[in-house]
Amino acid sequence: MIRPVQTRLFAVIGRPIKHSLSPVMMNEAFKALGIPAVYVALELTEFILDMEHISAVGFEGLSVTLPYKGVARDIAVVDDEAVHTIKAVNCLKKASRLCSPNGRRWRGINTDWVGVVETFRRQGIDMGGRKALVIGAGGAAMAVIYAALKMGAEVTIVNRTDDKAFDLAKTFGVSAVEHDVLMERGEKFDVVFQATPVGMEGYGGEHIISYDIFEPGMIAMDIVYKPLKTDFLKAAEERGCSIILGIDMLLYQGVAQFEWWFDTPAPVEVMRSALYRAVERDDV
Ligand code: ATR
């Protein structure tokens, strides 16, 4: 049997995974706290089989990214209400023994939504009773909607494919609006969350809403973190909005993972500067 004896093993799993910022963030955190561990990026092609190997080699904790957040839920023991709603696991921890009744080896949670809540909490923003517009209806949008509701916001969803927005609205018990009537309606929002890949370096595509939605005093957040300040956020800032960078969500979802694995406070500032440096250096 193979066992790591000098360093504890952690990884982010996904496909593709080459450009993940998580290794830089986590390895800096290990170094800062003197934890004898390494964190690597692993590209998986056959999830179930590959997870057997990962288990056998002795990995203790895994961050899970696309396209495996759904299947990770199927192999994990889950005691996290967020996972049931968002339908995704983004963090696994090896169980100390097989978890009956299914003989599962991993416990799973979702920290994506925590990334949003923590970002707002640390900036002292109270979302209670405020009107939030979420753009997008995919997995990332689900985490954002879940977070916005947890913070007490009143949520409306808008999406390129209107039907998906309405389906998701039903799931969460919130409102949806067709994208071509949103602007006509002239409805005001306190916060706009951009939860699609539009604006990501190399992705292309155009936003389905006009930047005219921004007004002074509003808050705009983008889940895209490369570039750090997207065109969406630049437009919001030019129109007098406060902006929240996607990288903060990435940071705090990672902080929550670290703290679940090690049961100790994460070195947040070390992790933040590791992330910012990596994006600015453009070396990932
Ligand atoms: P994820 O799980 O990462 O959020 P996803 O399920 O593919 O990914 O969802 C991506 C979201 O971004 C969807 O809301 C998608 O809109 P559709 O439901 O119409 O596909 C949205 N999206 C992706 N590319 C887009 C584009 N070019 N313009 C507008 N919306 C886009």
Tab-separated table of C-alpha atoms and ligand atoms in Angstrom:
chain	number	residue	atom	x	y	z
A	1	MET	CA	0.000	0.000	0.000
A	2	ILE	CA	1.291	3.464	-0.896
A	3	ARG	CA	1.265	6.100	1.841
A	4	PRO	CA	2.654	9.643	1.903
A	5	VAL	CA	5.008	9.797	4.873
A	6	GLN	CA	6.596	13.249	4.841
A	7	THR	CA	3.950	15.440	3.324
A	8	ARG	CA	0.183	15.407	3.463
A	9	LEU	CA	-1.484	15.386	0.050
A	10	PHE	CA	-4.179	17.719	-1.262
A	11	ALA	CA	-5.337	18.508	-4.787
A	12	VAL	CA	-7.787	20.297	-6.999
A	13	ILE	CA	-9.465	17.949	-9.472
A	14	GLY	CA	-11.129	18.968	-12.720
A	15	ARG	CA	-10.716	19.071	-16.482
A	16	PRO	CA	-9.150	21.246	-17.737
A	17	ILE	CA	-7.251	22.251	-14.614
A	18	LYS	CA	-3.986	23.621	-15.960
A	19	HIS	CA	-4.886	27.230	-15.184
A	20	SER	CA	-6.211	26.703	-11.673
A	21	LEU	CA	-5.108	29.299	-9.123
A	22	SER	CA	-5.888	27.020	-6.190
A	23	PRO	CA	-2.419	25.372	-5.936
A	24	VAL	CA	-0.695	28.739	-5.543
A	25	MET	CA	-3.204	29.849	-2.924
A	26	MET	CA	-3.153	26.629	-0.890
A	27	ASN	CA	0.588	25.973	-1.038
A	28	GLU	CA	1.288	29.500	0.224
A	29	ALA	CA	-1.145	28.882	3.065
A	30	PHE	CA	0.591	25.605	4.001
A	31	LYS	CA	3.953	27.341	3.951
A	32	ALA	CA	2.753	30.235	6.103
A	33	LEU	CA	1.418	27.903	8.781
A	34	GLY	CA	4.238	25.359	8.515
A	35	ILE	CA	1.895	22.567	7.521
A	36	PRO	CA	3.851	19.732	5.889
A	37	ALA	CA	1.551	19.359	2.908
A	38	VAL	CA	1.456	19.824	-0.841
A	39	TYR	CA	-1.458	20.741	-3.072
A	40	VAL	CA	-1.393	19.780	-6.737
A	41	ALA	CA	-3.663	20.142	-9.756
A	42	LEU	CA	-4.907	16.812	-11.124
A	43	GLU	CA	-6.706	16.445	-14.415
A	44	LEU	CA	-9.127	13.529	-14.294
A	45	THR	CA	-10.558	11.795	-17.319
A	46	GLU	CA	-12.323	8.837	-15.718
A	47	PHE	CA	-13.758	10.189	-12.532
A	48	ILE	CA	-14.693	7.010	-10.650
A	49	LEU	CA	-11.540	5.093	-11.517
A	50	ASP	CA	-9.302	8.107	-10.978
A	51	MET	CA	-10.861	8.736	-7.582
A	52	GLU	CA	-9.980	5.164	-6.587
A	53	HIS	CA	-6.336	5.934	-7.327
A	54	ILE	CA	-6.469	9.261	-5.531
A	55	SER	CA	-7.908	7.540	-2.479
A	56	ALA	CA	-5.360	4.741	-2.617
A	57	VAL	CA	-2.420	7.127	-2.812
A	58	GLY	CA	-3.541	8.849	0.357
A	59	PHE	CA	-4.910	12.249	-0.626
A	60	GLU	CA	-6.736	13.767	2.339
A	61	GLY	CA	-8.584	16.673	0.821
A	62	LEU	CA	-9.726	17.713	-2.646
A	63	SER	CA	-11.105	20.858	-4.178
A	64	VAL	CA	-13.485	19.916	-6.964
A	65	THR	CA	-14.081	21.994	-10.036
A	66	LEU	CA	-15.779	21.621	-13.399
A	67	PRO	CA	-17.010	19.246	-14.676
A	68	TYR	CA	-16.978	17.094	-11.542
A	69	LYS	CA	-18.974	19.042	-8.956
A	70	GLY	CA	-22.099	17.007	-9.691
A	71	VAL	CA	-20.517	13.550	-9.677
A	72	ALA	CA	-18.520	14.418	-6.569
A	73	ARG	CA	-21.855	14.645	-4.803
A	74	ASP	CA	-22.643	11.083	-5.849
A	75	ILE	CA	-19.527	9.592	-4.261
A	76	ALA	CA	-19.587	11.588	-1.033
A	77	VAL	CA	-21.377	11.440	2.251
A	78	VAL	CA	-23.088	14.778	2.446
A	79	ASP	CA	-24.348	16.510	5.519
A	80	ASP	CA	-24.598	19.983	4.028
A	81	GLU	CA	-27.925	21.518	3.154
A	82	ALA	CA	-26.271	23.771	0.542
A	83	VAL	CA	-25.124	20.754	-1.471
A	84	HIS	CA	-28.674	19.491	-1.748
A	85	THR	CA	-29.905	22.831	-3.054
A	86	ILE	CA	-26.968	23.791	-5.272
A	87	LYS	CA	-26.559	20.159	-6.382
A	88	ALA	CA	-22.785	20.408	-6.334
A	89	VAL	CA	-19.880	19.416	-4.101
A	90	ASN	CA	-16.746	21.540	-4.476
A	91	CYS	CA	-14.757	20.153	-1.560
A	92	LEU	CA	-14.045	16.627	-0.352
A	93	LYS	CA	-12.395	15.393	2.826
A	94	LYS	CA	-11.259	11.829	3.290
A	95	ALA	CA	-13.319	10.104	5.936
A	96	SER	CA	-11.322	8.478	8.720
A	97	ARG	CA	-13.100	5.221	7.965
A	98	LEU	CA	-15.534	4.037	5.316
A	99	CYS	CA	-18.809	5.827	5.806
A	100	SER	CA	-21.601	3.321	5.918
A	101	PRO	CA	-24.099	2.401	4.627
A	102	ASN	CA	-22.657	3.022	1.156
A	103	GLY	CA	-19.011	2.448	1.932
A	104	ARG	CA	-18.217	5.991	0.774
A	105	ARG	CA	-14.719	7.250	1.482
A	106	TRP	CA	-15.258	10.979	1.219
A	107	ARG	CA	-17.329	13.643	2.908
A	108	GLY	CA	-18.494	16.499	0.708
A	109	ILE	CA	-19.506	20.112	1.178
A	110	ASN	CA	-20.071	23.188	-0.970
A	111	THR	CA	-18.081	26.337	-0.209
A	112	ASP	CA	-18.788	28.303	-3.401
A	113	TRP	CA	-21.725	30.081	-1.804
A	114	VAL	CA	-19.684	30.699	1.354
A	115	GLY	CA	-17.225	32.563	-0.864
A	116	VAL	CA	-19.946	35.064	-1.741
A	117	VAL	CA	-21.330	35.432	1.787
A	118	GLU	CA	-17.882	35.901	3.321
A	119	THR	CA	-16.931	38.496	0.722
A	120	PHE	CA	-19.957	40.593	1.616
A	121	ARG	CA	-19.579	39.999	5.358
A	122	ARG	CA	-15.924	41.020	5.408
A	123	GLN	CA	-16.767	44.186	3.489
A	124	GLY	CA	-19.488	44.981	6.007
A	125	ILE	CA	-22.286	44.900	3.429
A	126	ASP	CA	-25.707	44.017	4.764
A	127	MET	CA	-27.834	42.440	2.061
A	128	GLY	CA	-30.922	42.018	4.227
A	129	GLY	CA	-34.038	43.012	2.283
A	130	ARG	CA	-32.024	44.337	-0.654
A	131	LYS	CA	-32.949	43.631	-4.257
A	132	ALA	CA	-30.475	41.448	-6.111
A	133	LEU	CA	-30.336	40.630	-9.806
A	134	VAL	CA	-28.459	37.453	-10.707
A	135	ILE	CA	-27.348	37.109	-14.336
A	136	GLY	CA	-26.988	33.447	-15.287
A	137	ALA	CA	-28.672	30.147	-14.531
A	138	GLY	CA	-25.827	27.600	-14.422
A	139	GLY	CA	-24.014	26.010	-11.493
A	140	ALA	CA	-22.217	29.189	-10.495
A	141	ALA	CA	-25.461	31.132	-10.525
A	142	MET	CA	-27.008	28.552	-8.191
A	143	ALA	CA	-24.269	29.137	-5.628
A	144	VAL	CA	-24.722	32.909	-5.968
A	145	ILE	CA	-28.509	32.695	-5.615
A	146	TYR	CA	-28.174	30.440	-2.580
A	147	ALA	CA	-25.750	32.928	-1.016
A	148	ALA	CA	-27.919	35.947	-1.814
A	149	LEU	CA	-30.915	34.272	-0.193
A	150	LYS	CA	-28.856	33.288	2.857
A	151	MET	CA	-27.926	36.961	3.189
A	152	GLY	CA	-31.601	37.885	3.153
A	153	ALA	CA	-31.738	39.442	-0.322
A	154	GLU	CA	-34.736	39.440	-2.622
A	155	VAL	CA	-33.567	37.695	-5.795
A	156	THR	CA	-34.488	38.049	-9.468
A	157	ILE	CA	-32.823	35.860	-12.107
A	158	VAL	CA	-32.159	36.794	-15.719
A	159	ASN	CA	-30.520	34.499	-18.259
A	160	ARG	CA	-29.772	34.292	-21.963
A	161	THR	CA	-32.066	31.259	-22.149
A	162	ASP	CA	-35.160	32.589	-20.426
A	163	ASP	CA	-36.665	29.173	-19.653
A	164	LYS	CA	-33.686	28.230	-17.541
A	165	ALA	CA	-34.089	31.392	-15.490
A	166	PHE	CA	-37.739	30.597	-14.841
A	167	ASP	CA	-37.002	26.963	-13.953
A	168	LEU	CA	-34.332	28.007	-11.502
A	169	ALA	CA	-36.584	30.679	-10.037
A	170	LYS	CA	-39.142	27.985	-9.306
A	171	THR	CA	-36.508	25.812	-7.609
A	172	PHE	CA	-35.432	28.646	-5.343
A	173	GLY	CA	-38.833	30.284	-4.913
A	174	VAL	CA	-37.596	33.587	-6.361
A	175	SER	CA	-38.473	35.731	-9.406
A	176	ALA	CA	-37.199	35.630	-12.959
A	177	VAL	CA	-37.498	38.057	-15.823
A	178	GLU	CA	-37.048	37.648	-19.594
A	179	HIS	CA	-33.832	39.293	-20.619
A	180	ASP	CA	-35.412	41.477	-23.270
A	181	VAL	CA	-38.035	42.872	-20.905
A	182	LEU	CA	-35.648	43.537	-18.021
A	183	MET	CA	-34.396	46.852	-19.344
A	184	GLU	CA	-37.814	47.953	-20.607
A	185	ARG	CA	-39.214	47.494	-17.147
A	186	GLY	CA	-36.613	49.852	-15.684
A	187	GLU	CA	-36.668	47.991	-12.394
A	188	LYS	CA	-34.068	49.108	-9.841
A	189	PHE	CA	-31.708	46.727	-8.082
A	190	ASP	CA	-29.336	47.227	-5.168
A	191	VAL	CA	-26.911	44.521	-6.272
A	192	VAL	CA	-26.151	42.886	-9.625
A	193	PHE	CA	-24.296	39.578	-9.669
A	194	GLN	CA	-22.706	38.540	-12.957
A	195	ALA	CA	-22.640	34.718	-12.760
A	196	THR	CA	-21.763	33.625	-16.314
A	197	PRO	CA	-18.377	33.106	-18.004
A	198	VAL	CA	-18.906	36.184	-20.204
A	199	GLY	CA	-15.981	38.573	-19.732
A	200	MET	CA	-13.516	35.810	-18.910
A	201	GLU	CA	-10.231	36.106	-20.764
A	202	GLY	CA	-10.530	34.267	-24.045
A	203	TYR	CA	-14.226	33.434	-23.644
A	204	GLY	CA	-15.921	36.085	-25.755
A	205	GLY	CA	-19.657	36.647	-25.750
A	206	GLU	CA	-21.635	39.706	-24.818
A	207	HIS	CA	-23.656	40.551	-21.779
A	208	ILE	CA	-27.389	40.098	-22.111
A	209	ILE	CA	-28.127	43.219	-20.106
A	210	SER	CA	-27.178	46.800	-20.843
A	211	TYR	CA	-24.750	48.624	-18.576
A	212	ASP	CA	-27.501	51.246	-18.232
A	213	ILE	CA	-28.750	49.114	-15.375
A	214	PHE	CA	-25.964	50.534	-13.200
A	215	GLU	CA	-26.699	53.520	-11.035
A	216	PRO	CA	-24.638	55.283	-8.395
A	217	GLY	CA	-24.727	53.527	-5.034
A	218	MET	CA	-25.379	50.062	-6.417
A	219	ILE	CA	-23.075	47.088	-5.889
A	220	ALA	CA	-21.818	44.953	-8.790
A	221	MET	CA	-20.086	41.624	-8.391
A	222	ASP	CA	-18.600	39.411	-11.092
A	223	ILE	CA	-17.713	35.741	-10.639
A	224	VAL	CA	-15.099	36.106	-13.390
A	225	TYR	CA	-11.658	36.770	-11.887
A	226	LYS	CA	-9.440	36.826	-14.936
A	227	PRO	CA	-9.079	39.691	-15.727
A	228	LEU	CA	-9.294	40.867	-12.124
A	229	LYS	CA	-11.484	43.804	-13.134
A	230	THR	CA	-13.804	42.761	-15.934
A	231	ASP	CA	-15.429	45.152	-18.414
A	232	PHE	CA	-18.669	44.566	-16.499
A	233	LEU	CA	-17.061	45.810	-13.276
A	234	LYS	CA	-15.305	48.682	-15.018
A	235	ALA	CA	-18.625	49.840	-16.464
A	236	ALA	CA	-20.251	49.582	-13.038
A	237	GLU	CA	-17.460	51.559	-11.426
A	238	GLU	CA	-17.629	54.280	-14.084
A	239	ARG	CA	-21.321	54.653	-13.273
A	240	GLY	CA	-20.700	55.117	-9.549
A	241	CYS	CA	-21.247	51.576	-8.266
A	242	SER	CA	-19.180	49.769	-5.647
A	243	ILE	CA	-17.582	46.710	-7.160
A	244	ILE	CA	-16.678	43.299	-5.794
A	245	LEU	CA	-14.072	41.258	-7.630
A	246	GLY	CA	-14.606	37.608	-8.496
A	247	ILE	CA	-11.266	36.770	-7.010
A	248	ASP	CA	-12.651	37.459	-3.538
A	249	MET	CA	-15.230	34.712	-4.035
A	250	LEU	CA	-12.428	32.386	-5.126
A	251	LEU	CA	-10.399	33.361	-2.084
A	252	TYR	CA	-13.127	32.837	0.493
A	253	GLN	CA	-14.365	29.561	-0.973
A	254	GLY	CA	-10.750	28.403	-0.607
A	255	VAL	CA	-10.496	29.766	2.919
A	256	ALA	CA	-13.599	27.788	3.875
A	257	GLN	CA	-12.097	24.616	2.358
A	258	PHE	CA	-8.811	25.087	4.190
A	259	GLU	CA	-10.625	25.614	7.476
A	260	TRP	CA	-12.763	22.513	6.977
A	261	TRP	CA	-9.740	20.343	6.237
A	262	PHE	CA	-7.515	21.626	9.044
A	263	ASP	CA	-10.007	22.945	11.581
A	264	THR	CA	-7.864	26.011	12.101
A	265	PRO	CA	-8.139	29.629	10.852
A	266	ALA	CA	-6.720	30.059	7.351
A	267	PRO	CA	-4.033	32.697	6.666
A	268	VAL	CA	-6.418	34.801	4.598
A	269	GLU	CA	-4.049	37.641	3.702
A	270	VAL	CA	-1.312	35.240	2.591
A	271	MET	CA	-3.828	33.463	0.377
A	272	ARG	CA	-5.163	36.736	-0.997
A	273	SER	CA	-1.768	38.062	-1.998
A	274	ALA	CA	-0.786	34.707	-3.534
A	275	LEU	CA	-3.901	34.849	-5.712
A	276	TYR	CA	-3.495	38.467	-6.747
A	277	ARG	CA	0.172	37.948	-7.566
A	278	ALA	CA	-0.635	34.904	-9.692
A	279	VAL	CA	-3.327	36.694	-11.688
A	280	GLU	CA	-1.229	39.794	-12.149
A	281	ARG	CA	1.853	37.795	-13.166
A	282	ASP	CA	-0.391	35.958	-15.569
A	283	ASP	CA	1.588	32.781	-15.059
A	284	VAL	CA	-1.265	30.337	-14.561
B	1	ATR	P1	-21.617	26.876	-14.827
B	1	ATR	O1	-22.140	25.640	-14.239
B	1	ATR	O2	-20.134	27.022	-14.798
B	1	ATR	O3	-22.287	28.126	-14.312
B	1	ATR	P2	-23.188	26.497	-17.226
B	1	ATR	O4	-24.124	25.590	-16.562
B	1	ATR	O5	-22.721	26.171	-18.578
B	1	ATR	O6	-21.878	26.762	-16.389
B	1	ATR	O7	-23.888	27.930	-17.238
B	1	ATR	C1	-23.283	28.986	-17.776
B	1	ATR	C2	-24.218	30.206	-17.655
B	1	ATR	O8	-23.642	31.243	-18.397
B	1	ATR	C3	-25.608	29.978	-18.230
B	1	ATR	O9	-26.507	30.797	-17.547
B	1	ATR	C4	-25.414	30.439	-19.671
B	1	ATR	O10	-26.574	30.872	-20.326
B	1	ATR	P3	-27.535	29.803	-21.079
B	1	ATR	O11	-28.345	29.150	-19.993
B	1	ATR	O12	-28.339	30.613	-22.004
B	1	ATR	O13	-26.610	28.833	-21.778
B	1	ATR	C5	-24.519	31.625	-19.446
B	1	ATR	N1	-23.743	31.936	-20.634
B	1	ATR	C6	-22.715	31.240	-21.147
B	1	ATR	N2	-22.229	31.851	-22.242
B	1	ATR	C7	-22.972	32.968	-22.417
B	1	ATR	C8	-22.974	34.015	-23.358
B	1	ATR	N3	-22.086	34.060	-24.359
B	1	ATR	N4	-23.878	35.003	-23.218
B	1	ATR	C9	-24.779	34.977	-22.231
B	1	ATR	N5	-24.845	34.011	-21.289
B	1	ATR	C10	-23.952	33.013	-21.375
